[in-house]
Amino acid sequence: MIYLNGSFLPLEQARIPVLDRGFIFGDGIYEVIPVYSRQPFRLAEHLSRLERSLAGIRLPNPHSAAEWAVKITELIAHNPWEDQSVYLHITRGVAKRDHAFPQNTPPTVMMISSPLAAPAPEHLARGVSAVTAVDNRWLRCDIKAISLLPNVLLRQQAVDAGAVEAILLRDGMLTEGAASNVFVVRNGILLAPPKSHLMLPGITYDVVLELAATIPHEVRPLTETELRGAHEIWLTSSTREITPVTRLDGQPVGAGEPGPLFRRMHGLYQEFKAAVMRGGAGTSGG
Ligand code: PMP
């Protein structure tokens, strides 16, 4: 069951007019919220990022956070899986094709849930391959825009090379992955690029930095040289959690296997998730 403009209906019955500005211009934004044991993880944070994405494209938020929470809870209840990935998608609605914003046009609001698979055990045990690529996206990568053509092409570049992700470099500096944030470990210190208009402020990125309170860490710009000389590289995202990268551009990262700091952070993350599921802490603003 999906949600479209106020109703719940089976996916096969849902229809979008061809003049929807999401279809015509990619004029919209989205969110992806992981749900564990039927509880949305970090809901408040996802909804405030949604608010910022909407503000970034000057589209009024059609619902309050409380209304979103009710709709998301209903969508979860309508679907059979304990762990779900809830996809929210809002476009500037249906109007005659013209680049300028239409007047008095309601947005299109859609939510789809799908089963959320845990990260593949072999990825956690052995790590994954990534390639580097030039970050050729626009300058508002902080907006979770549905127009993802550069990300699609960059991810495919990775897949064509037998890798799972493209790690992006802009002017010699690390930004993020095609659909993930990137952490680096050098000499026992966890390093992360600072949030800016050049990367998506990941919800998982924030969780990892919170959990790094007892681990030496620095948030600062990272160079290509630092990335290539890393002892560990991790990818983070809501659907992949924390994934170790053990080969970069065909070369081993550090010892070529998931490192000690990854093991520690993976353990902290699983403990945190379990605590959230018991107490609901991850759905709060904290
Ligand atoms: N960067 C990009 C470009 C993404 O698409 C994503 C999400 N898939 C992320 C980072 C990670 O964000 P989050 O941890 O909120 O899923």
mmCIF file of N, CA, C and O and ligand atoms in Angstrom, residues 30 32 46 49 137 144 151 176-181 200-205 236-239, ligand 1:
data_model
loop_
_atom_site.group_PDB
_atom_site.id
_atom_site.type_symbol
_atom_site.label_atom_id
_atom_site.label_comp_id
_atom_site.label_asym_id
_atom_site.label_seq_id
_atom_site.Cartn_x
_atom_site.Cartn_y
_atom_site.Cartn_z
ATOM 1 N N TYR A 30 12.711 14.682 -1.643
ATOM 2 C CA TYR A 30 12.328 13.398 -1.058
ATOM 3 C C TYR A 30 13.028 13.177 0.281
ATOM 4 O O TYR A 30 13.911 13.948 0.666
ATOM 5 N N VAL A 32 14.094 9.551 2.937
ATOM 6 C CA VAL A 32 14.038 8.102 3.170
ATOM 7 C C VAL A 32 14.224 7.867 4.665
ATOM 8 O O VAL A 32 15.242 8.282 5.231
ATOM 9 N N HIS A 46 14.583 13.399 10.404
ATOM 10 C CA HIS A 46 14.215 13.265 8.987
ATOM 11 C C HIS A 46 13.190 14.330 8.597
ATOM 12 O O HIS A 46 13.271 14.906 7.517
ATOM 13 N N ARG A 49 14.883 17.659 8.218
ATOM 14 C CA ARG A 49 15.610 17.762 6.939
ATOM 15 C C ARG A 49 14.623 17.954 5.784
ATOM 16 O O ARG A 49 14.890 18.718 4.852
ATOM 17 N N ARG A 137 28.116 17.440 -9.548
ATOM 18 C CA ARG A 137 26.737 17.828 -9.251
ATOM 19 C C ARG A 137 26.633 19.346 -9.091
ATOM 20 O O ARG A 137 27.627 20.057 -9.112
ATOM 21 N N LYS A 144 17.747 17.559 -0.572
ATOM 22 C CA LYS A 144 17.494 16.180 -1.007
ATOM 23 C C LYS A 144 16.510 16.238 -2.182
ATOM 24 O O LYS A 144 15.311 15.970 -2.039
ATOM 25 N N ASN A 151 23.809 11.814 -9.695
ATOM 26 C CA ASN A 151 24.038 10.713 -8.744
ATOM 27 C C ASN A 151 23.840 9.359 -9.421
ATOM 28 O O ASN A 151 24.562 8.400 -9.159
ATOM 29 N N GLU A 176 31.240 13.438 -0.582
ATOM 30 C CA GLU A 176 30.425 12.335 -0.051
ATOM 31 C C GLU A 176 30.373 11.242 -1.106
ATOM 32 O O GLU A 176 31.124 11.273 -2.079
ATOM 33 N N GLY A 177 29.483 10.244 -0.931
ATOM 34 C CA GLY A 177 29.272 9.222 -1.944
ATOM 35 C C GLY A 177 28.092 9.608 -2.830
ATOM 36 O O GLY A 177 27.380 10.573 -2.541
ATOM 37 N N ALA A 178 27.862 8.832 -3.911
ATOM 38 C CA ALA A 178 26.733 9.120 -4.802
ATOM 39 C C ALA A 178 25.411 9.031 -4.049
ATOM 40 O O ALA A 178 24.449 9.723 -4.401
ATOM 41 N N ALA A 179 25.331 8.176 -3.023
ATOM 42 C CA ALA A 179 24.118 8.081 -2.192
ATOM 43 C C ALA A 179 24.487 7.734 -0.755
ATOM 44 O O ALA A 179 23.822 6.922 -0.097
ATOM 45 N N SER A 180 25.571 8.333 -0.244
ATOM 46 C CA SER A 180 26.023 8.030 1.117
ATOM 47 C C SER A 180 26.968 9.135 1.579
ATOM 48 O O SER A 180 27.467 9.899 0.756
ATOM 49 N N ASN A 181 27.196 9.204 2.878
ATOM 50 C CA ASN A 181 28.273 10.060 3.393
ATOM 51 C C ASN A 181 29.509 9.197 3.593
ATOM 52 O O ASN A 181 29.432 7.968 3.636
ATOM 53 N N LEU A 200 24.974 16.198 1.347
ATOM 54 C CA LEU A 200 23.717 16.002 2.058
ATOM 55 C C LEU A 200 24.032 15.809 3.545
ATOM 56 O O LEU A 200 24.900 14.995 3.882
ATOM 57 N N PRO A 201 23.350 16.562 4.425
ATOM 58 C CA PRO A 201 23.563 16.338 5.861
ATOM 59 C C PRO A 201 22.898 15.024 6.278
ATOM 60 O O PRO A 201 21.703 14.974 6.537
ATOM 61 N N GLY A 202 23.660 13.969 6.294
ATOM 62 C CA GLY A 202 23.120 12.630 6.544
ATOM 63 C C GLY A 202 22.633 12.476 7.976
ATOM 64 O O GLY A 202 23.274 12.954 8.918
ATOM 65 N N ILE A 203 21.521 11.784 8.133
ATOM 66 C CA ILE A 203 21.021 11.494 9.474
ATOM 67 C C ILE A 203 21.944 10.453 10.121
ATOM 68 O O ILE A 203 22.262 10.530 11.307
ATOM 69 N N THR A 204 22.420 9.498 9.329
ATOM 70 C CA THR A 204 23.351 8.485 9.853
ATOM 71 C C THR A 204 24.702 9.126 10.204
ATOM 72 O O THR A 204 25.331 8.754 11.203
ATOM 73 N N TYR A 205 25.130 10.087 9.385
ATOM 74 C CA TYR A 205 26.359 10.859 9.655
ATOM 75 C C TYR A 205 26.284 11.465 11.058
ATOM 76 O O TYR A 205 27.227 11.358 11.853
ATOM 77 N N THR A 236 28.167 5.779 5.010
ATOM 78 C CA THR A 236 26.999 5.727 5.907
ATOM 79 C C THR A 236 25.755 6.167 5.157
ATOM 80 O O THR A 236 25.795 7.080 4.340
ATOM 81 N N SER A 237 24.655 5.461 5.424
ATOM 82 C CA SER A 237 23.344 5.909 4.935
ATOM 83 C C SER A 237 22.268 5.166 5.703
ATOM 84 O O SER A 237 22.528 4.140 6.341
ATOM 85 N N SER A 238 21.047 5.696 5.620
ATOM 86 C CA SER A 238 19.934 5.135 6.382
ATOM 87 C C SER A 238 19.660 3.688 6.006
ATOM 88 O O SER A 238 19.238 2.906 6.855
ATOM 89 N N THR A 239 19.863 3.338 4.740
ATOM 90 C CA THR A 239 19.533 1.974 4.330
ATOM 91 C C THR A 239 20.743 1.045 4.456
ATOM 92 O O THR A 239 20.585 -0.152 4.652
HETATM 93 N N1 PMP B 1 24.465 11.608 0.678
HETATM 94 C C1 PMP B 1 23.632 11.350 -0.342
HETATM 95 C C2 PMP B 1 23.902 11.965 -1.668
HETATM 96 C C3 PMP B 1 22.521 10.505 -0.146
HETATM 97 O O1 PMP B 1 21.674 10.256 -1.150
HETATM 98 C C4 PMP B 1 22.319 9.929 1.143
HETATM 99 C C5 PMP B 1 21.106 9.067 1.440
HETATM 100 N N2 PMP B 1 20.880 8.007 0.607
HETATM 101 C C6 PMP B 1 23.234 10.211 2.158
HETATM 102 C C7 PMP B 1 24.280 11.066 1.902
HETATM 103 C C8 PMP B 1 23.073 9.601 3.537
HETATM 104 O O2 PMP B 1 22.026 10.222 4.241
HETATM 105 P P1 PMP B 1 21.212 9.428 5.379
HETATM 106 O O3 PMP B 1 22.210 8.959 6.380
HETATM 107 O O4 PMP B 1 20.290 10.452 5.931
HETATM 108 O O5 PMP B 1 20.520 8.297 4.699
#
